[in-house]
Structures are given as structure tokens and as C-alpha cells.
Short mmCIF file of N, CA and C in Angstrom, two decimals:
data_model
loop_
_atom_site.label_atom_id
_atom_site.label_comp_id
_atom_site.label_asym_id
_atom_site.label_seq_id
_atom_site.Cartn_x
_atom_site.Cartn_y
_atom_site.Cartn_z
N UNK N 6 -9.03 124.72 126.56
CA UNK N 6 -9.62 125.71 125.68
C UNK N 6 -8.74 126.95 125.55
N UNK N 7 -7.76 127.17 126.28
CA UNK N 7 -6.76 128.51 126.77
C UNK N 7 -6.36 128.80 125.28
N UNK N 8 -5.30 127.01 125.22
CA UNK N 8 -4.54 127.43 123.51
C UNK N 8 -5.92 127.27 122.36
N UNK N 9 -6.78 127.28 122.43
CA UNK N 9 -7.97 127.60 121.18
C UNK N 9 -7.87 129.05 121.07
N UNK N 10 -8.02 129.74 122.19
CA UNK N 10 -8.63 130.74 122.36
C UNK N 10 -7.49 131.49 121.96
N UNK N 11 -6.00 131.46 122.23
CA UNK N 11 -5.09 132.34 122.43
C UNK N 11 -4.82 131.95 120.41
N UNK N 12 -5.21 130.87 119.64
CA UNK N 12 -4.60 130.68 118.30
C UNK N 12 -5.80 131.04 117.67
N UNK N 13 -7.11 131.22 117.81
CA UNK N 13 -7.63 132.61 117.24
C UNK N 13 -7.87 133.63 117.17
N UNK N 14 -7.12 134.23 118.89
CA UNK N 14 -6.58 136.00 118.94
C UNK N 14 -5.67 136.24 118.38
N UNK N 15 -4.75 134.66 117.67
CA UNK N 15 -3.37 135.35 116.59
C UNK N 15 -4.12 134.99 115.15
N UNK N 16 -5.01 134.16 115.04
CA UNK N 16 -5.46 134.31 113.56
C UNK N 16 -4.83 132.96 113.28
N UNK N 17 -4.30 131.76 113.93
CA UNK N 17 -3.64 130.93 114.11
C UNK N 17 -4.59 129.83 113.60
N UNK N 18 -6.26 129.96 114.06
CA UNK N 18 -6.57 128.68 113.80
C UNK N 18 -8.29 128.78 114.98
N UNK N 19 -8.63 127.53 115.02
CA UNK N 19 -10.37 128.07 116.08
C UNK N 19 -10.74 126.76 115.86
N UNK N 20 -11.32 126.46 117.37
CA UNK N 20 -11.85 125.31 117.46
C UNK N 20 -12.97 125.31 117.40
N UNK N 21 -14.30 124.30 117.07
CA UNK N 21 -15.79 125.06 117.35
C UNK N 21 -16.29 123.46 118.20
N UNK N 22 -17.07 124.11 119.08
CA UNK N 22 -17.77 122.70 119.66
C UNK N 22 -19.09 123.18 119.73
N UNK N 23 -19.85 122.02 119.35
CA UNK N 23 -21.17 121.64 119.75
C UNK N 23 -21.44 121.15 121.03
N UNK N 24 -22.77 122.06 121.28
CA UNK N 24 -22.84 121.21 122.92
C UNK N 24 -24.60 120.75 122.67
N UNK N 25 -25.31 120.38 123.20
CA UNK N 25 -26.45 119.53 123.76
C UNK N 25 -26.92 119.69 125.36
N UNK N 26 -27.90 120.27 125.73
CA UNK N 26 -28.43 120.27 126.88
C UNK N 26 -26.80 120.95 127.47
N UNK N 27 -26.11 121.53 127.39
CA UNK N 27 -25.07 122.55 128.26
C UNK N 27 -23.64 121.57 128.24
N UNK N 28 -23.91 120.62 127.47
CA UNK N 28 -22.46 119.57 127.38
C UNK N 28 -21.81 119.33 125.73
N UNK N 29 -20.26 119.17 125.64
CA UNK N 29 -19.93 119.78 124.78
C UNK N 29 -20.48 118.13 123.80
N UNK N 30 -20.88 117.91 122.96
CA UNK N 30 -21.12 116.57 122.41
C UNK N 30 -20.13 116.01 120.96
N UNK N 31 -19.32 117.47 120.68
CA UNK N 31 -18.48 117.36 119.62
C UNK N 31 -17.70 118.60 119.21
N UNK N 32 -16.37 118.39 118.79
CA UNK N 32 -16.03 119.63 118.44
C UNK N 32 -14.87 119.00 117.30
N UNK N 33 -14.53 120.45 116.72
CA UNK N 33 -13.45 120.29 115.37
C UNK N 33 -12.74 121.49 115.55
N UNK N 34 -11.59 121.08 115.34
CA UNK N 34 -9.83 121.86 115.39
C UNK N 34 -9.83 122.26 114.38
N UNK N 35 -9.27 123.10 113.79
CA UNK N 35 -8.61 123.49 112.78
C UNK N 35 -7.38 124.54 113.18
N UNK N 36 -6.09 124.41 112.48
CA UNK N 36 -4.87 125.07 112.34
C UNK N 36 -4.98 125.77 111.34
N UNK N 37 -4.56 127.14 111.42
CA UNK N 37 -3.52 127.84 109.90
C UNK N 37 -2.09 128.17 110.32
N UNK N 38 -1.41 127.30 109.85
CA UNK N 38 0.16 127.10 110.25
C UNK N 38 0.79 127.83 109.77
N UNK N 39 0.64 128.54 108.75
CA UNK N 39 1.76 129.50 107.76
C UNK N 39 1.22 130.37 107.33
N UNK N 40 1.45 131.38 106.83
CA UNK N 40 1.17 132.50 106.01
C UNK N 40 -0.08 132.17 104.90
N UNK N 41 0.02 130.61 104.46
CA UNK N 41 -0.84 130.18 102.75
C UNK N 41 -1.70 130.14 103.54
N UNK N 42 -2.86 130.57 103.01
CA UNK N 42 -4.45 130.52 103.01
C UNK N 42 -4.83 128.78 102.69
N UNK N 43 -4.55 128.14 103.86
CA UNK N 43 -4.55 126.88 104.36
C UNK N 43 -4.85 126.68 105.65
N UNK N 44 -6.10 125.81 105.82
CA UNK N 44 -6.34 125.48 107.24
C UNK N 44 -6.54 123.92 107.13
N UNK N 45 -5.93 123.17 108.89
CA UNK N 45 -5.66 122.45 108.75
C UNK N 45 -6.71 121.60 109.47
N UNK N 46 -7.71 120.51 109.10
CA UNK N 46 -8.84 119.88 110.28
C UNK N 46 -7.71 118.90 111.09
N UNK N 47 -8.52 119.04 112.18
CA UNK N 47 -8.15 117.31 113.03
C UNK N 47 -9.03 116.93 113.49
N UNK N 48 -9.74 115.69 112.73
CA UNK N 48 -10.66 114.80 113.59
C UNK N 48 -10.86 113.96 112.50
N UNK N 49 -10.21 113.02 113.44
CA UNK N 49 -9.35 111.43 112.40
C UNK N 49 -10.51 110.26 113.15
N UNK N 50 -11.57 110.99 113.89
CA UNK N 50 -12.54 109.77 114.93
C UNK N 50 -13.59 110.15 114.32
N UNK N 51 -14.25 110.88 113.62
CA UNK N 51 -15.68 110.76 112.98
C UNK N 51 -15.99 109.68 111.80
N UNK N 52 -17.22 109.01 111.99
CA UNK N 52 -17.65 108.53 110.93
C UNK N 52 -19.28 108.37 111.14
N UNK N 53 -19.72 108.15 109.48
CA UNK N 53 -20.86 108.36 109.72
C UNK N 53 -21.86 107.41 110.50
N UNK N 54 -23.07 107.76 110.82
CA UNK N 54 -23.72 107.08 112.55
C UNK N 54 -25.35 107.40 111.42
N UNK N 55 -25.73 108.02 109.96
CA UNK N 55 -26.80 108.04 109.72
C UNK N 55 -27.84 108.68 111.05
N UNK N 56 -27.17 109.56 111.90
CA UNK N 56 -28.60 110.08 113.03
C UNK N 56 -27.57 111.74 113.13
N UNK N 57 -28.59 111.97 114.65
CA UNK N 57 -27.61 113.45 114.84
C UNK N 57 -26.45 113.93 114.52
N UNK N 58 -25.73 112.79 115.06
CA UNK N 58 -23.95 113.08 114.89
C UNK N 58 -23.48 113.82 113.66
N UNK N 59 -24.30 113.15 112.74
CA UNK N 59 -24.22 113.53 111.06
C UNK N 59 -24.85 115.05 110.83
N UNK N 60 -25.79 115.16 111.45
CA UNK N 60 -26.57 116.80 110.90
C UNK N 60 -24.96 117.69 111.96
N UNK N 61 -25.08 117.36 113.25
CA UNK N 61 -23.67 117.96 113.99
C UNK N 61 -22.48 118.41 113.43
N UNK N 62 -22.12 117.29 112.69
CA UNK N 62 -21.07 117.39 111.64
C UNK N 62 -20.92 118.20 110.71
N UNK N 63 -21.88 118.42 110.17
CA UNK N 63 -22.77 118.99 108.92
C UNK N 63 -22.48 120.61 109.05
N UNK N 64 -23.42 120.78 110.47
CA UNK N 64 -23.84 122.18 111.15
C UNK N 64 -22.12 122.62 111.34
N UNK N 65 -21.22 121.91 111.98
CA UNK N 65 -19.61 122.63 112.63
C UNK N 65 -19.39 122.38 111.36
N UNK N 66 -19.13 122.07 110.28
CA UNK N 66 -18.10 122.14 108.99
C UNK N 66 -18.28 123.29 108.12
N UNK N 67 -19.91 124.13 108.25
CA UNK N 67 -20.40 124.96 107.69
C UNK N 67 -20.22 126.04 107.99
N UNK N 68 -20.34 126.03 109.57
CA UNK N 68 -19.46 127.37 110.94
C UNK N 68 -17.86 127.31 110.68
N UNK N 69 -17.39 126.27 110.47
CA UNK N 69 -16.10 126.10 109.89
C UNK N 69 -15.45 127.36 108.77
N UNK N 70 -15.90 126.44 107.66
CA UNK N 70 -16.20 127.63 106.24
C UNK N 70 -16.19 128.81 106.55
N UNK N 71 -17.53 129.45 108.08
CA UNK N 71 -17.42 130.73 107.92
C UNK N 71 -16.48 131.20 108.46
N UNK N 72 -15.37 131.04 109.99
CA UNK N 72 -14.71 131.35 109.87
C UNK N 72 -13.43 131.31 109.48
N UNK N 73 -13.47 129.75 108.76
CA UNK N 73 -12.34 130.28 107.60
C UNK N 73 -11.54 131.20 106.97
N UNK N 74 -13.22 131.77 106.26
CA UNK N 74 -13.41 133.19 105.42
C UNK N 74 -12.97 134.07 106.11
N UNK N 75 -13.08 134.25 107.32
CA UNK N 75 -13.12 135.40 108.21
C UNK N 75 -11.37 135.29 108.38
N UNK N 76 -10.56 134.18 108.40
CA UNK N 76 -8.55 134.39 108.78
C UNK N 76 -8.48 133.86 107.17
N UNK N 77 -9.14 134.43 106.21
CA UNK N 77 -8.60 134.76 105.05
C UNK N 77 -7.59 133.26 104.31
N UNK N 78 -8.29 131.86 104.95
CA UNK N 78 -8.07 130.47 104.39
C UNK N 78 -9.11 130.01 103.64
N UNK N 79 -8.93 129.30 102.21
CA UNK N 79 -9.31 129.29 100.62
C UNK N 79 -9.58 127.87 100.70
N UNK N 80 -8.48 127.00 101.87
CA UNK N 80 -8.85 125.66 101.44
C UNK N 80 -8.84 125.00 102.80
N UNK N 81 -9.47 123.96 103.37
CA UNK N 81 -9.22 122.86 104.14
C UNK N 81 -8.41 121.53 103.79
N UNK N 82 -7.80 121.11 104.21
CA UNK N 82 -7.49 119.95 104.54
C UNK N 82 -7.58 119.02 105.43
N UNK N 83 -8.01 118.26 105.40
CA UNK N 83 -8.14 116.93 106.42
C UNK N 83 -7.63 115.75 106.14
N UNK N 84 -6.75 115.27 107.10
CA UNK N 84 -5.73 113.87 106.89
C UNK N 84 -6.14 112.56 107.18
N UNK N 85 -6.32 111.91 107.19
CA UNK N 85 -7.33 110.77 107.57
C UNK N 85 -6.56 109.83 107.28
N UNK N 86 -6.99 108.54 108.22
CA UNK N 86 -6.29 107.07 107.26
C UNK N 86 -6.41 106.59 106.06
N UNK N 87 -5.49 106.05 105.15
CA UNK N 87 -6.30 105.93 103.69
C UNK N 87 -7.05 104.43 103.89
N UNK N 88 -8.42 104.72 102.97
CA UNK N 88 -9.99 103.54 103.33
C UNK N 88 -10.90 103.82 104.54
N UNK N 89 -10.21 104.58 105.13
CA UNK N 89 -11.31 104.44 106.66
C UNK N 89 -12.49 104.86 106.78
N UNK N 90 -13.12 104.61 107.79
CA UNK N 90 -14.64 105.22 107.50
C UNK N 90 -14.72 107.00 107.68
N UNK N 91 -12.99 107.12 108.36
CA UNK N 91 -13.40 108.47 109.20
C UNK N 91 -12.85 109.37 107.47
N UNK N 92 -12.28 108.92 106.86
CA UNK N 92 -12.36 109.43 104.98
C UNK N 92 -13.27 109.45 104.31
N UNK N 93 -14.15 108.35 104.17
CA UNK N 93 -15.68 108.54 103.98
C UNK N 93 -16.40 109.27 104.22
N UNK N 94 -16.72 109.61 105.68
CA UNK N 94 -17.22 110.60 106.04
C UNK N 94 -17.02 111.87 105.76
N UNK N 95 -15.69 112.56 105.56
CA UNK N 95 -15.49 113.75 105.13
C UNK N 95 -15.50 113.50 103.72
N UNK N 96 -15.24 112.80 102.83
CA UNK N 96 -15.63 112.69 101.47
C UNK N 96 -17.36 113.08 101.24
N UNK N 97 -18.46 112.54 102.66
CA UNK N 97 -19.38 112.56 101.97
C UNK N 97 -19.48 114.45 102.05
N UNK N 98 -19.21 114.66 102.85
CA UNK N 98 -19.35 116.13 103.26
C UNK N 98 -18.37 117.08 102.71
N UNK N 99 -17.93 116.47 100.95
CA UNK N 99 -17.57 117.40 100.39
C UNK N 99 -15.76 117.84 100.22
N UNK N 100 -15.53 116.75 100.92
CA UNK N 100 -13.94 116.89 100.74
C UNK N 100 -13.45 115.91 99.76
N UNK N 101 -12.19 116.28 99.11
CA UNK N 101 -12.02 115.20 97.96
C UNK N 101 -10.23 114.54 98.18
N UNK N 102 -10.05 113.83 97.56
CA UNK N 102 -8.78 113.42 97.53
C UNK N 102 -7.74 113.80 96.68
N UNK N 103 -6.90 114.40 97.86
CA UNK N 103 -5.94 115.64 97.38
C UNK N 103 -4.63 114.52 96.92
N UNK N 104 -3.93 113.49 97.71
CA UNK N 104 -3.00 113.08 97.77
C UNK N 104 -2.67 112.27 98.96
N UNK N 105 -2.03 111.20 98.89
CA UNK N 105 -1.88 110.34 99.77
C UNK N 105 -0.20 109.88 99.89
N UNK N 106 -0.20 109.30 100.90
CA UNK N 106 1.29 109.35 101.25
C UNK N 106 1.61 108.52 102.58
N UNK N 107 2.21 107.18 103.21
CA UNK N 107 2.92 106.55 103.96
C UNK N 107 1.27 106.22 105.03
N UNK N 108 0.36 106.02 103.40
CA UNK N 108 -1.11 105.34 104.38
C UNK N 108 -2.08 106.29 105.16
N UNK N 109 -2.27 107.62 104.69
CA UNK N 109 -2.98 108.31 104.98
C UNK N 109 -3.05 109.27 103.47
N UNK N 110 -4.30 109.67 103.54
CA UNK N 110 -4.97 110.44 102.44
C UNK N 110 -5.26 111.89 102.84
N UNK N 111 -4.52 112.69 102.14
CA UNK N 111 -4.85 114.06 102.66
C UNK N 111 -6.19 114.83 101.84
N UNK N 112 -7.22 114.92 102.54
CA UNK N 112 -8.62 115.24 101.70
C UNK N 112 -8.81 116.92 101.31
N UNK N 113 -9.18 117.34 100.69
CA UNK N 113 -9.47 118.88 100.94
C UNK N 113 -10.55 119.39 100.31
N UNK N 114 -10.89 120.86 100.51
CA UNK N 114 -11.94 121.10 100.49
C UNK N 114 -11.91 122.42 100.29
N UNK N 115 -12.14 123.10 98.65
CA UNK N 115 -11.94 125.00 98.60
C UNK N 115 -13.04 125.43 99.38
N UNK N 116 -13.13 126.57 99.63
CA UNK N 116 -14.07 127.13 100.61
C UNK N 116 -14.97 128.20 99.60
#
């Protein structure tokens, strides 16, 4: 958690986790690598489960957004395999298909 913590005291980026009864049950990365009002997701293992996992998902992508807004990033991106379920899933939740390239689909999402 050290480098989470130390790349959103530079404005770098913020991880958010969900926890359940005091345990963490899920969390999502995001990078802002450069100067462009671009942030970057990583989580290439979600797909949809139709139960909690999904409202979870739902709830961190929305906390996402807000602090987005807050290090002054306009868009998400998320890279995914191209077809997979874990593309689906962020498709259903609003990300679209930006461009694809050597079998992965880069999805995104304005804020």
C-alpha cells in the first residue's frame, strides 16, 4: 500500500479497495503517467458474477470518477484482452472501445 499512498501524495494515481466485515474483498489501480488528463485502470481479472461483486464494482468505479476529478483526469482507460469477459464487464459499466492492438482492446471512459 506504501507505493499507492506515496503516487497519490504526487497526484500520480490512487488505488481504492473495498473491504467487507474489515477484509479487503476488492480493489482498483489506477495510474496518471504524464502530464494528459489520462488515467490509467488495471484490473484485467473482473468479470461479471450477476451478485455483489457487480454492485462492488459499480460502487469503486464511481469513487473512481470522483477522484479522478479531484488529479484533474477527463478520461479512463482500461486495457483488457480483446473478447474477454473481463471487456465485457467494463463495457457494461460504461467503457467503450477506444482501439485495439497486438490482441488487447484499450476501453475508455470520459469522466
Amino acid at each position: 500500500m506504501l507505493p499507492a499512498i506515496e503516487r497519490l501524495k504526487k497526484g500520480e494515481g490512487v488505488e481504492l479497495v473495498a473491504q467487507v466485515d474489515g477484509r479487503v474483498v476488492m480493489s482498483l489501480p489506477m495510474i496518471k503517467p504524464f502530464w494528459i488528463p489520462l488515467g490509467v485502470l488495471f484490473d484485467n481479472n473482473f468479470a461479471l458474477t450477476g451478485g455483489a461483486e457487480d454492485e462492488i464494482m459499480e460502487k469503486l468505479l464511481e469513487e473512481m470518477k470522483n477522484q479522478c476529478r479531484m488529479l484533474n483526469i477527463s478520461t479512463l482507460i482500461s486495457p483488457q484482452y480483446e473478447g474477454s469477459e473481463n471487456a465485457k464487464a467494463f463495457m457494461h459499466f460504461g467503457f467503450t472501445e477506444a482501439w485495439k492492438s497486438g490482441g488487447w482492446v484499450y476501453l475508455a471512459m470520459s469522466i
